[in-house]
PDB file of C-alpha atoms and ligand atoms in Angstrom:
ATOM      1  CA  UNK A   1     102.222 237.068 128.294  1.00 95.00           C
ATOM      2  CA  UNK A   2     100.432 234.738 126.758  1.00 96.00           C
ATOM      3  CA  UNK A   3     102.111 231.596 128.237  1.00 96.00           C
ATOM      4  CA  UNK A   4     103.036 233.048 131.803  1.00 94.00           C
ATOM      5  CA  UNK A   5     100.721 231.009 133.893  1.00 91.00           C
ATOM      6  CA  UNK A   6     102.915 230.537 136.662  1.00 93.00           C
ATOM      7  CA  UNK A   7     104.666 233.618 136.065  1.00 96.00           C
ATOM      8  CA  UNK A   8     108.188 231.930 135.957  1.00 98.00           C
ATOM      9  CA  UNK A   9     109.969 231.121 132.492  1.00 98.00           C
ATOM     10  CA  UNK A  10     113.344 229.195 131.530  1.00 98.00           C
ATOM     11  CA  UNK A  11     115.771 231.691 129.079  1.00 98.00           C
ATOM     12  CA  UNK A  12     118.907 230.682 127.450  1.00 98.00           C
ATOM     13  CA  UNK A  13     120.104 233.881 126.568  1.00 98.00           C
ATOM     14  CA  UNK A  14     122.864 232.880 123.516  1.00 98.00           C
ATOM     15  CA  UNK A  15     123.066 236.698 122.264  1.00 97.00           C
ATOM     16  CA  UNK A  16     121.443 240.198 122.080  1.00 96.00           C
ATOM     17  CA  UNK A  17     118.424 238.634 121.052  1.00 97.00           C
ATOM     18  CA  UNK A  18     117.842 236.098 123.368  1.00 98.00           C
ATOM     19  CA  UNK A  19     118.807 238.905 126.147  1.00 98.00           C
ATOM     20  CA  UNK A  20     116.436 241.200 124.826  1.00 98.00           C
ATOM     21  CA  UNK A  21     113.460 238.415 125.304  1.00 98.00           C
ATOM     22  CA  UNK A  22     114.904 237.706 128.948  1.00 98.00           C
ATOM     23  CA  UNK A  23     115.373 240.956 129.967  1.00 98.00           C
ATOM     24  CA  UNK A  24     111.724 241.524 128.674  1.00 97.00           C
ATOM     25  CA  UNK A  25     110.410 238.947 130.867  1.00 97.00           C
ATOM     26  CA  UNK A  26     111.129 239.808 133.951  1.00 97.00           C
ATOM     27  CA  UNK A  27     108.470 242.813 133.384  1.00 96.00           C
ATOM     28  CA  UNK A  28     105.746 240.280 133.137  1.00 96.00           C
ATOM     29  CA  UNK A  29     107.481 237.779 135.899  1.00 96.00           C
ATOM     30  CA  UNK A  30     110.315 235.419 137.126  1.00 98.00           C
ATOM     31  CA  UNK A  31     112.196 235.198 134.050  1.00 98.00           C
ATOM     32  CA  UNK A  32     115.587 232.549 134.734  1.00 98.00           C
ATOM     33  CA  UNK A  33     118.934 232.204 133.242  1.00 98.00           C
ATOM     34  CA  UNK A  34     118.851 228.630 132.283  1.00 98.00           C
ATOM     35  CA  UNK A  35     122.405 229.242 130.712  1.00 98.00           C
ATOM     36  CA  UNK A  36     124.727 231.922 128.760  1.00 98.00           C
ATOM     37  CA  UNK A  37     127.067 231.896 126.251  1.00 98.00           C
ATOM     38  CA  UNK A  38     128.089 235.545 127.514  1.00 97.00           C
ATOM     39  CA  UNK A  39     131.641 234.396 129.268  1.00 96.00           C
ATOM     40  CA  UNK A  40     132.813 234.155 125.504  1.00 95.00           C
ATOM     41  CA  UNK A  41     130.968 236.730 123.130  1.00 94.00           C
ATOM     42  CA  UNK A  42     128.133 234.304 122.315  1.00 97.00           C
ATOM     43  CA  UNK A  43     130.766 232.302 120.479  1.00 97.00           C
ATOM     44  CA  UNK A  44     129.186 229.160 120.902  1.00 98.00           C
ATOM     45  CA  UNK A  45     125.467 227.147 121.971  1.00 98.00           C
ATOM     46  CA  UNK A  46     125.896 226.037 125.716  1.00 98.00           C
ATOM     47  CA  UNK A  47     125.262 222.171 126.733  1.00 98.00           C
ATOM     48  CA  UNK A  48     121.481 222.485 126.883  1.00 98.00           C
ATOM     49  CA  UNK A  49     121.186 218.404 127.918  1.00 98.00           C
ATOM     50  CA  UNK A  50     120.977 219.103 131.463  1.00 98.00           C
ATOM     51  CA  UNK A  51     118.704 222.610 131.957  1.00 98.00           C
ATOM     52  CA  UNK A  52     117.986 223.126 135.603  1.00 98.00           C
ATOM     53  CA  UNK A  53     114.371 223.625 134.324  1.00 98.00           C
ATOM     54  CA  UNK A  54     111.885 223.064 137.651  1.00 98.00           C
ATOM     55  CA  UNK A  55     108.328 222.344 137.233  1.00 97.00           C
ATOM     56  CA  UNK A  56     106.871 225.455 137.637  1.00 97.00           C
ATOM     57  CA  UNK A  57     108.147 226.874 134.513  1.00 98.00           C
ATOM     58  CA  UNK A  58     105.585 227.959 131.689  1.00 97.00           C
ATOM     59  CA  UNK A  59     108.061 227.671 128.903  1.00 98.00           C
ATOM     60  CA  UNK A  60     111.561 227.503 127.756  1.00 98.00           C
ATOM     61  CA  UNK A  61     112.632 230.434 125.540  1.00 98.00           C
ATOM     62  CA  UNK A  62     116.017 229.956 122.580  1.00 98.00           C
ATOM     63  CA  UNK A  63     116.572 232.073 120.101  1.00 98.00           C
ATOM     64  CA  UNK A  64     117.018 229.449 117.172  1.00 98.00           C
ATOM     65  CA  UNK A  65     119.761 231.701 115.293  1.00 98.00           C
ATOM     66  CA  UNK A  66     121.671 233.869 116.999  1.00 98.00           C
ATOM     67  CA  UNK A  67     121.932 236.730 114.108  1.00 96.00           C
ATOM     68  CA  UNK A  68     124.481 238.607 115.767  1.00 96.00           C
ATOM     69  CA  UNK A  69     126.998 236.488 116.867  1.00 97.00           C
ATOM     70  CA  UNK A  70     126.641 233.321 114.304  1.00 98.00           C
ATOM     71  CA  UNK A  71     125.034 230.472 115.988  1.00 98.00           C
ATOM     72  CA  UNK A  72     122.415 228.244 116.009  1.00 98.00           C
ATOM     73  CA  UNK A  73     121.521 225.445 117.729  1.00 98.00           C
ATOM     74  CA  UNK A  74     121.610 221.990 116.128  1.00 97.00           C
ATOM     75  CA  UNK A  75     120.333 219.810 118.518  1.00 97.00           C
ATOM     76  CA  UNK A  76     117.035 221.607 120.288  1.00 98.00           C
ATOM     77  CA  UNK A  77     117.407 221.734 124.285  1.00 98.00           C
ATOM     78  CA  UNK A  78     115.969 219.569 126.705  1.00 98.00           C
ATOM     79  CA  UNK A  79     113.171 221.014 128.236  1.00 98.00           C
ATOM     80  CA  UNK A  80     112.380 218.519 130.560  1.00 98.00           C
ATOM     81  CA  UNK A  81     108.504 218.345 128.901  1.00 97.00           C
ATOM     82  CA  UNK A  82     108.143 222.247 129.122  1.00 98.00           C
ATOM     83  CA  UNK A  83     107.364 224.154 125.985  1.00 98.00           C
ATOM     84  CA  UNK A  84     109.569 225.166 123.753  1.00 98.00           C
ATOM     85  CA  UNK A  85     109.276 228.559 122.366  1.00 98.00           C
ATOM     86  CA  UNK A  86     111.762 229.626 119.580  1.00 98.00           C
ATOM     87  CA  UNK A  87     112.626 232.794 117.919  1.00 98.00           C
ATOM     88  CA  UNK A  88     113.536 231.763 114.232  1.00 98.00           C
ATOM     89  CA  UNK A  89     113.560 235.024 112.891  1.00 98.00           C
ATOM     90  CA  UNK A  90     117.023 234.819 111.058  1.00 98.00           C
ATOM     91  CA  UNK A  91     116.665 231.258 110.000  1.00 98.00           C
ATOM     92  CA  UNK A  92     113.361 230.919 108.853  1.00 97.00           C
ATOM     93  CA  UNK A  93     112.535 228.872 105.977  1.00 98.00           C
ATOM     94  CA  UNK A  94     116.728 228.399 106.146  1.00 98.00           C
ATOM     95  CA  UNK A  95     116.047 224.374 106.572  1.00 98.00           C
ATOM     96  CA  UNK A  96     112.957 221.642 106.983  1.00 97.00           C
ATOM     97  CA  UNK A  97     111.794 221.984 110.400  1.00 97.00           C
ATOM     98  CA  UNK A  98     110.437 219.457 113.245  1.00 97.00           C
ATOM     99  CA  UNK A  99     107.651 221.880 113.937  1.00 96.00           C
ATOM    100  CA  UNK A 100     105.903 219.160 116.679  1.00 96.00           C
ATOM    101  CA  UNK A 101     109.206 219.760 118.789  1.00 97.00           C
ATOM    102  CA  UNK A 102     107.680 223.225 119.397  1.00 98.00           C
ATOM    103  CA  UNK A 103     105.206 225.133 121.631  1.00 98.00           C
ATOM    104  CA  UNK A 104     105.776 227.917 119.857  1.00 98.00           C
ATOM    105  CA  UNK A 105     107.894 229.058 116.942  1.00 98.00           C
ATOM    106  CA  UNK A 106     108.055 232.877 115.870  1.00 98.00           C
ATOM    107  CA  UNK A 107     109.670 235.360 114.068  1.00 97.00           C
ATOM    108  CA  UNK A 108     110.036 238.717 112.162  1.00 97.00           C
ATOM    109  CA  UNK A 109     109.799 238.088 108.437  1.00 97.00           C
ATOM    110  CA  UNK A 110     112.352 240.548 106.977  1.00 97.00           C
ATOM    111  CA  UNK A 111     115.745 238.422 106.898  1.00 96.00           C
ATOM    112  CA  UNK A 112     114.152 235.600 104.632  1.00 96.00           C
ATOM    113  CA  UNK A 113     110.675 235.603 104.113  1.00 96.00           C
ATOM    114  CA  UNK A 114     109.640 239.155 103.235  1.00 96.00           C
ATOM    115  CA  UNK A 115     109.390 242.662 103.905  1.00 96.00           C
ATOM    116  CA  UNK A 116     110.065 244.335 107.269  1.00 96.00           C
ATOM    117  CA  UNK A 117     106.258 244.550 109.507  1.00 94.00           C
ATOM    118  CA  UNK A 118     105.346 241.150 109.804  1.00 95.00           C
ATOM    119  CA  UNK A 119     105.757 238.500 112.549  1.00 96.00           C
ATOM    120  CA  UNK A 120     104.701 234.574 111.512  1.00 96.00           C
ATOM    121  CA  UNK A 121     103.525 232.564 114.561  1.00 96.00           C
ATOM    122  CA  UNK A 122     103.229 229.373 114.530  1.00 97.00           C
ATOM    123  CA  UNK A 123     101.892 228.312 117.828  1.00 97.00           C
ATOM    124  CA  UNK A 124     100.570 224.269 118.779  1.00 97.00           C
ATOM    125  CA  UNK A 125      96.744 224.073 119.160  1.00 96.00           C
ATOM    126  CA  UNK A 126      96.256 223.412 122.738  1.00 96.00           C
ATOM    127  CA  UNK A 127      98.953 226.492 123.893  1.00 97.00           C
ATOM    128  CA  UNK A 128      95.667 229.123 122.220  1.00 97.00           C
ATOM    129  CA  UNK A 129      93.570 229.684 125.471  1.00 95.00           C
ATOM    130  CA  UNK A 130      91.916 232.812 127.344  1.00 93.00           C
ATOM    131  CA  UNK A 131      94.263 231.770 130.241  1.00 93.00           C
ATOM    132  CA  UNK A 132      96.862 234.210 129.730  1.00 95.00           C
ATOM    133  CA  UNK A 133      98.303 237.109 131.889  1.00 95.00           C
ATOM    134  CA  UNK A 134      96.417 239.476 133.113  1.00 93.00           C
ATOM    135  CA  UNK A 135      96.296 242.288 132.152  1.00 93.00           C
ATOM    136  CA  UNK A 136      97.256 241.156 128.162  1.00 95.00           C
ATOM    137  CA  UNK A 137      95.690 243.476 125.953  1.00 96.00           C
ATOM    138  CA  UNK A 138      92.656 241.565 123.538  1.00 96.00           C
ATOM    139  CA  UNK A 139      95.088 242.354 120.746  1.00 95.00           C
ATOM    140  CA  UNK A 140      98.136 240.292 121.906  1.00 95.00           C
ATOM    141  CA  UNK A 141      96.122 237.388 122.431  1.00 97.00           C
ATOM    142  CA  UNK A 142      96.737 234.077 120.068  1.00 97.00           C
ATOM    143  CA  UNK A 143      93.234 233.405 120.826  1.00 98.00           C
ATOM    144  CA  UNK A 144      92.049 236.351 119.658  1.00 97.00           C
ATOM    145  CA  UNK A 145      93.890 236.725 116.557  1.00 96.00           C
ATOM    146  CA  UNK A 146      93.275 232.450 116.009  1.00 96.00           C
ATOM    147  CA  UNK A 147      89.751 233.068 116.729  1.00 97.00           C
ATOM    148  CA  UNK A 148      89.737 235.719 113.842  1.00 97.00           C
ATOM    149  CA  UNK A 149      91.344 233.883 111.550  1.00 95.00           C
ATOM    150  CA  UNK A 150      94.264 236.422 111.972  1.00 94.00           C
ATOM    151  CA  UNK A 151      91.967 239.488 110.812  1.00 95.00           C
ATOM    152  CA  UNK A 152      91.067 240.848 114.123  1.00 96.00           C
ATOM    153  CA  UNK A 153      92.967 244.060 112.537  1.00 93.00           C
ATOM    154  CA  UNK A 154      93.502 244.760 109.173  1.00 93.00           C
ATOM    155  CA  UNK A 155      96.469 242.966 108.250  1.00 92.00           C
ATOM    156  CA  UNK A 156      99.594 244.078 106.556  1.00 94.00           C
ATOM    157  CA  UNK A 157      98.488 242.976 102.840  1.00 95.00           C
ATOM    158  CA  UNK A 158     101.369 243.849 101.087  1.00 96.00           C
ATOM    159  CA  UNK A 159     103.780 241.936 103.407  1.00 96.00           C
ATOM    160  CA  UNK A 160     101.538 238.565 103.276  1.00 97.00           C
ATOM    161  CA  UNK A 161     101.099 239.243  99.139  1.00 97.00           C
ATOM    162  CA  UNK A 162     105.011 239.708  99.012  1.00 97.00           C
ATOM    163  CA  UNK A 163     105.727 236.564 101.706  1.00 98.00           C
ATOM    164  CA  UNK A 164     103.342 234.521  99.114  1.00 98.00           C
ATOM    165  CA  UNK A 165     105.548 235.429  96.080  1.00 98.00           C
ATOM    166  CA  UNK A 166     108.546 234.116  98.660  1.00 98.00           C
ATOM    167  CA  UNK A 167     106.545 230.711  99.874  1.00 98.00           C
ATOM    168  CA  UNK A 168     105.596 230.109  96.016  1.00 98.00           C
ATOM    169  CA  UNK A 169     109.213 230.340  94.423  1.00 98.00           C
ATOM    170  CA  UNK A 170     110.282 227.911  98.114  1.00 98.00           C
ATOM    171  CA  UNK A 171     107.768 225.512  96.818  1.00 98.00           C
ATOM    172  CA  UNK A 172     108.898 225.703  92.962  1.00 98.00           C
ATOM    173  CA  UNK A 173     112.603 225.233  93.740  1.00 97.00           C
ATOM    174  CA  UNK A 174     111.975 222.048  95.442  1.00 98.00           C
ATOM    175  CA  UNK A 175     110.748 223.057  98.895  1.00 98.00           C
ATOM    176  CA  UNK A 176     113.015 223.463 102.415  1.00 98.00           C
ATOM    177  CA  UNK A 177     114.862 220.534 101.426  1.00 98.00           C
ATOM    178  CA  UNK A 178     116.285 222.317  97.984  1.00 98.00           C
ATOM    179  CA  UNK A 179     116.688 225.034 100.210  1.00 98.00           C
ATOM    180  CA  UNK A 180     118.861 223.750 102.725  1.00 98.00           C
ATOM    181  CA  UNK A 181     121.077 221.949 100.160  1.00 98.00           C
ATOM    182  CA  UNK A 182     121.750 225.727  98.752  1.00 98.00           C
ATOM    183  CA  UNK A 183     122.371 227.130 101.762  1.00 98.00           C
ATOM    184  CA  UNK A 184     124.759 224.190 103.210  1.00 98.00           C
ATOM    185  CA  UNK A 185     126.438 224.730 100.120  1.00 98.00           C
ATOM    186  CA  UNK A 186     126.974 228.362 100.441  1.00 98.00           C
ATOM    187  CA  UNK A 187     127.942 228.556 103.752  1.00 98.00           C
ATOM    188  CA  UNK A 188     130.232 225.818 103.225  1.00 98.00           C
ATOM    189  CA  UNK A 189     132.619 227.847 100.372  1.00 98.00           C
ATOM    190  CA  UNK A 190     132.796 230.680 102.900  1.00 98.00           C
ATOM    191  CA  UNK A 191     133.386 228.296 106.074  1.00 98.00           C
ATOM    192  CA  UNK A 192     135.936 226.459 103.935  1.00 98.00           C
ATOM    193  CA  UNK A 193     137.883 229.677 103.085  1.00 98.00           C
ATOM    194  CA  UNK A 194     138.049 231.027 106.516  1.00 98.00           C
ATOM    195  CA  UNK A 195     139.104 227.670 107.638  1.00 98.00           C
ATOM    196  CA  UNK A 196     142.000 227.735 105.191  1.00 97.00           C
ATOM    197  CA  UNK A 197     142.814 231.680 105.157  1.00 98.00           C
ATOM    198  CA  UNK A 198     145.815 232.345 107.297  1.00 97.00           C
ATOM    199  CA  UNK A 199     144.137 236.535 107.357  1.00 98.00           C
ATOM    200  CA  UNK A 200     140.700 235.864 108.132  1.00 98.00           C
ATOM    201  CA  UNK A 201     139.093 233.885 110.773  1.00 97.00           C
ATOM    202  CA  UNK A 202     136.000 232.820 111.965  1.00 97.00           C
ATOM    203  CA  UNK A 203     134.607 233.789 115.473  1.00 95.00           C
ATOM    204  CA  UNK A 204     132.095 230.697 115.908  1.00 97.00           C
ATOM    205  CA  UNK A 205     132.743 227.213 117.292  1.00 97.00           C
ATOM    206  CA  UNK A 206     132.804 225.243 114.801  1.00 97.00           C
ATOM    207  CA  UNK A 207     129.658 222.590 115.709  1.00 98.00           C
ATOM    208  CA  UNK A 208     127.515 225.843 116.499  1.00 98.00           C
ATOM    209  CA  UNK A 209     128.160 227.789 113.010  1.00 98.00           C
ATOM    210  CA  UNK A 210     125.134 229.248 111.309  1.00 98.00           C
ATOM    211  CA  UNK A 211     124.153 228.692 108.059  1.00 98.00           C
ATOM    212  CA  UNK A 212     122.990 232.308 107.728  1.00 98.00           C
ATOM    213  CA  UNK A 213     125.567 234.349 109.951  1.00 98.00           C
ATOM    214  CA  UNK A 214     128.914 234.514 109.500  1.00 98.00           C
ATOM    215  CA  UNK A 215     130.803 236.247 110.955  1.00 98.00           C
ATOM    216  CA  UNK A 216     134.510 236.303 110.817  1.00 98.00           C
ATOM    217  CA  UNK A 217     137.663 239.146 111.672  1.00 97.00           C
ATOM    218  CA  UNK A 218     141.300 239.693 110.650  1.00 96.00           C
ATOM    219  CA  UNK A 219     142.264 240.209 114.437  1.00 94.00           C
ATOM    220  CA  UNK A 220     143.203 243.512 113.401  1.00 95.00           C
ATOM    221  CA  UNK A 221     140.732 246.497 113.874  1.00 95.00           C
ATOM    222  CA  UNK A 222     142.452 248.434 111.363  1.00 96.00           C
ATOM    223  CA  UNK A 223     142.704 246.285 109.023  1.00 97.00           C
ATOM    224  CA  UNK A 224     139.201 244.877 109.208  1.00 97.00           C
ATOM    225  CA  UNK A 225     138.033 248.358 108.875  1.00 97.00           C
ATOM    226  CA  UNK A 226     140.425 248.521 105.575  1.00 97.00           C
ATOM    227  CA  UNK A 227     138.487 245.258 104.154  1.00 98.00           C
ATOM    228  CA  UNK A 228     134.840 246.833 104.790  1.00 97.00           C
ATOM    229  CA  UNK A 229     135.578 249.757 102.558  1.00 97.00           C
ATOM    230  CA  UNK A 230     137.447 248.386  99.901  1.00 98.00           C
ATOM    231  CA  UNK A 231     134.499 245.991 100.177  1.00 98.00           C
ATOM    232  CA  UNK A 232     132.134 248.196  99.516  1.00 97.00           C
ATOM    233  CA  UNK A 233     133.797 250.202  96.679  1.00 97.00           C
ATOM    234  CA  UNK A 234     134.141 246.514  95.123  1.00 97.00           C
ATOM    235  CA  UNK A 235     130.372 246.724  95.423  1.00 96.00           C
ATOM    236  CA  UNK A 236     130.177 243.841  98.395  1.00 97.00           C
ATOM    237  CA  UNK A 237     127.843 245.346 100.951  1.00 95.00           C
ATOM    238  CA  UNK A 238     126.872 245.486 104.279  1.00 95.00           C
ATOM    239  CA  UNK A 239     129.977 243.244 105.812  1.00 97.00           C
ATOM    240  CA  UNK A 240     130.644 245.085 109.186  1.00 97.00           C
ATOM    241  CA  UNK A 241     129.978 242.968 112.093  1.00 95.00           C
ATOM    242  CA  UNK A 242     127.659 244.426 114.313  1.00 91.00           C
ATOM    243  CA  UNK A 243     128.657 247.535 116.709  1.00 85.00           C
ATOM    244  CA  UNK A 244     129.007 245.250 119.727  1.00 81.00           C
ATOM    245  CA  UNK A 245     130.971 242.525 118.093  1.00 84.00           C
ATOM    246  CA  UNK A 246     133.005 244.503 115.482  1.00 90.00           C
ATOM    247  CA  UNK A 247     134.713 242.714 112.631  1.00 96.00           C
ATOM    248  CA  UNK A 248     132.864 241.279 109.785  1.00 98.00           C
ATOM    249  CA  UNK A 249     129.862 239.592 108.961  1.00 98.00           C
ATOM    250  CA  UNK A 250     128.236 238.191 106.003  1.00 98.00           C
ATOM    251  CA  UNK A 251     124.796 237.515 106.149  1.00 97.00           C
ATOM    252  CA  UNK A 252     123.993 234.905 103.706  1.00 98.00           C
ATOM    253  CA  UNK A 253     120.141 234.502 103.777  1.00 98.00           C
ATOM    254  CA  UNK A 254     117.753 232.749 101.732  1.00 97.00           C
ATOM    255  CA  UNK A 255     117.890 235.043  98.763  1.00 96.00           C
ATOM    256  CA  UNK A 256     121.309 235.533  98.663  1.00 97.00           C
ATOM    257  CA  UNK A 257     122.603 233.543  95.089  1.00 97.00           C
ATOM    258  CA  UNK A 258     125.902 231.502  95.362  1.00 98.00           C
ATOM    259  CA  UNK A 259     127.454 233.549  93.284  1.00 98.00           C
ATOM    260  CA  UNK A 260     127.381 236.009  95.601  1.00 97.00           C
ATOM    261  CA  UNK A 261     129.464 234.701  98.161  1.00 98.00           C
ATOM    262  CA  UNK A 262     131.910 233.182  95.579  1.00 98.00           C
ATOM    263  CA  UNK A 263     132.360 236.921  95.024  1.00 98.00           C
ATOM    264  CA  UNK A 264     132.930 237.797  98.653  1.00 98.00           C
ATOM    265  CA  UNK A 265     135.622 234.385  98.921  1.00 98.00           C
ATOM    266  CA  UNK A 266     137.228 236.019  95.410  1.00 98.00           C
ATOM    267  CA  UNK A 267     137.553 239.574  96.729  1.00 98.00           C
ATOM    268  CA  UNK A 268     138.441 237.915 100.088  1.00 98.00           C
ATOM    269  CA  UNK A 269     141.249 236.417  98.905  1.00 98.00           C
ATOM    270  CA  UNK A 270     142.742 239.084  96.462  1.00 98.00           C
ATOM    271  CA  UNK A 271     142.236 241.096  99.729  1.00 98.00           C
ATOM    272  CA  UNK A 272     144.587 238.470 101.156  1.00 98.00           C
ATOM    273  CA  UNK A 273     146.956 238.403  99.207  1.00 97.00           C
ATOM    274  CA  UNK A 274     147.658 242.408  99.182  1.00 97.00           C
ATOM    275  CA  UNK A 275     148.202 242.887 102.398  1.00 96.00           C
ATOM    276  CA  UNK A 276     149.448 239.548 103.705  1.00 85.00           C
TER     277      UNK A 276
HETATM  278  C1  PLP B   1     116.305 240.624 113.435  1.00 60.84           C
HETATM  279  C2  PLP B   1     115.874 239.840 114.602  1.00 60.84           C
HETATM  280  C3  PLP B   1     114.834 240.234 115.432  1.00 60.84           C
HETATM  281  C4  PLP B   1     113.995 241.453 115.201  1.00 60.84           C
HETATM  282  O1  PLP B   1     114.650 242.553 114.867  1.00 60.84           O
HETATM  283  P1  PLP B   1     114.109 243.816 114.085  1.00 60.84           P
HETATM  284  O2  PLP B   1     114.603 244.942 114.892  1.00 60.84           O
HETATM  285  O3  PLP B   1     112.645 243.727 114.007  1.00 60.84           O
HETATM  286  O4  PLP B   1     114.746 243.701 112.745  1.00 60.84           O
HETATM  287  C5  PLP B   1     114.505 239.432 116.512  1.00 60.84           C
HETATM  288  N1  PLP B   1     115.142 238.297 116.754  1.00 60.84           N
HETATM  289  C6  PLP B   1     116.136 237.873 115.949  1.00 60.84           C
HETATM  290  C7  PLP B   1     116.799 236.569 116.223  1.00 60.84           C
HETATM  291  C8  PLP B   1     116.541 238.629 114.859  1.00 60.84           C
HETATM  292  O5  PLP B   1     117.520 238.191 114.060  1.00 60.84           O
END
């Protein structure tokens, strides 16, 4: 709303997320499918090199991490000079960040930053303006909430006290850089196994894997149901893939130690080896 000038926006829609924001859209205007990834579950990032963006676009939309399905884009599209705007919610803080490639990055804090109820924006200078759709209510106006320092309402205080805590012990371990050393080396024990593991596979292209998402399936329905509940007696939670996807996935966000997913590759494998 607050970018729709022309009323006509660019969507790559990689997953439920990025379908969600498109399908949103076109309530507000001409909201285009720039490209999918549905013809194969959202199993991979399409060729974004060559958008057929035209010139009366406002923006270009991604979702950075696609939290579902596993991706993430590691090259940024071409927008052909449009703005970029980029949900990040599930990779936040994940990695160092270009944040001058952006119009607009945003995204819930509660996979890596902090407690469920808060949205970070951050949004280039010029892109704040009383131009926006009308009909945008005061309160979902950048400018407003710039103008106000971001106290227009009364904020969520716990959630920005508790995201702090999360920015201070980033900082303390070394910043994004320490951060995305730990999480490369995470994902890379579980990405290794799969890789190897003549049970479990992953779902992802391999170029598009997410450091975060992983999700990954037997190719058996039963038996993938058999691994989530002996799982989760073993005390590994939350691995069933999402309702629309089904298998597994492990979610291995920002505060989730190594040793954790050693645990999951350990019980993976015994796992394997019972009922190969
Ligand atoms: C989790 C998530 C959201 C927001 O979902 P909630 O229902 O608020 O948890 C939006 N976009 C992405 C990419 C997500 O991963």
């Amino acid at each position: 709303m607050n970018l729709m000038k022309n009323k006509k926006a660019g969507y790559v829609v990689t997953g439920q997320w990025a379908k969600k924001a498109y399908q949103e859209a076109k309530m507000y205007g001409e909201a285009v499918e720039l490209a999918s990834s549905a013809d194969e579950t959202f199993s991979y990032i399409p060729d974004c090199s060559d958008l057929p963006i035209t010139d009366d676009m406002d923006y270009v939309y991604i979702c950075e991490n696609n939290t579902i399905y596993g991706t993430k884009f590691k090259t940024l599209p071409d927008t052909k000079g449009k703005v970029l705007v980029s949900d990040v919610s599930s990779c936040f803080l994940s990695e160092p960040v270009d944040v001058s490639k952006y119009g607009i990055i945003y995204g819930g804090v509660q996979k890596n930053v902090g407690p469920a109820g808060m949205v970070i924006v951050i949004i280039r200078e010029d892109l704040i303006s009383d131009e926006v759709l009308p009909g945008t209510p005061t309160m979902l106006k950048y400018k407003t909430q710039a103008d106000n320092d971001s106290l227009y309402n009364t904020p969520p205080c716990y959630n920005i006290y508790i995201c702090g805590k999360v920015f201070k012990w980033l900082k303390n371990m070394g910043g994004l850089e320490e951060m995305k050393k730990r999480n490369e080396e995470k994902a890379k024990i579980l990405y290794d196994f799969l890789d190897e593991s003549k049970m479990f596979k992953g779902t992802v292209r391999k170029e598009d894997r997410s450091l975060m998402n992983v999700p990954f399936v037997t190719g058996d329905a039963d038996l993938d149901a058999k691994f989530v509940k002996e799982a989760k007696a073993a005390g590994l939670e939350n691995l069933k893939g999402h309702r629309s996807v089904g298998g597994m996935r492990a979610s291995i966000y920002n505060a989730m130690p190594k040793e954790g997913v050693i645990a999951l590759v350990d019980f993976m494998k015994k796992f394997e080896a019972e009922n190969a």
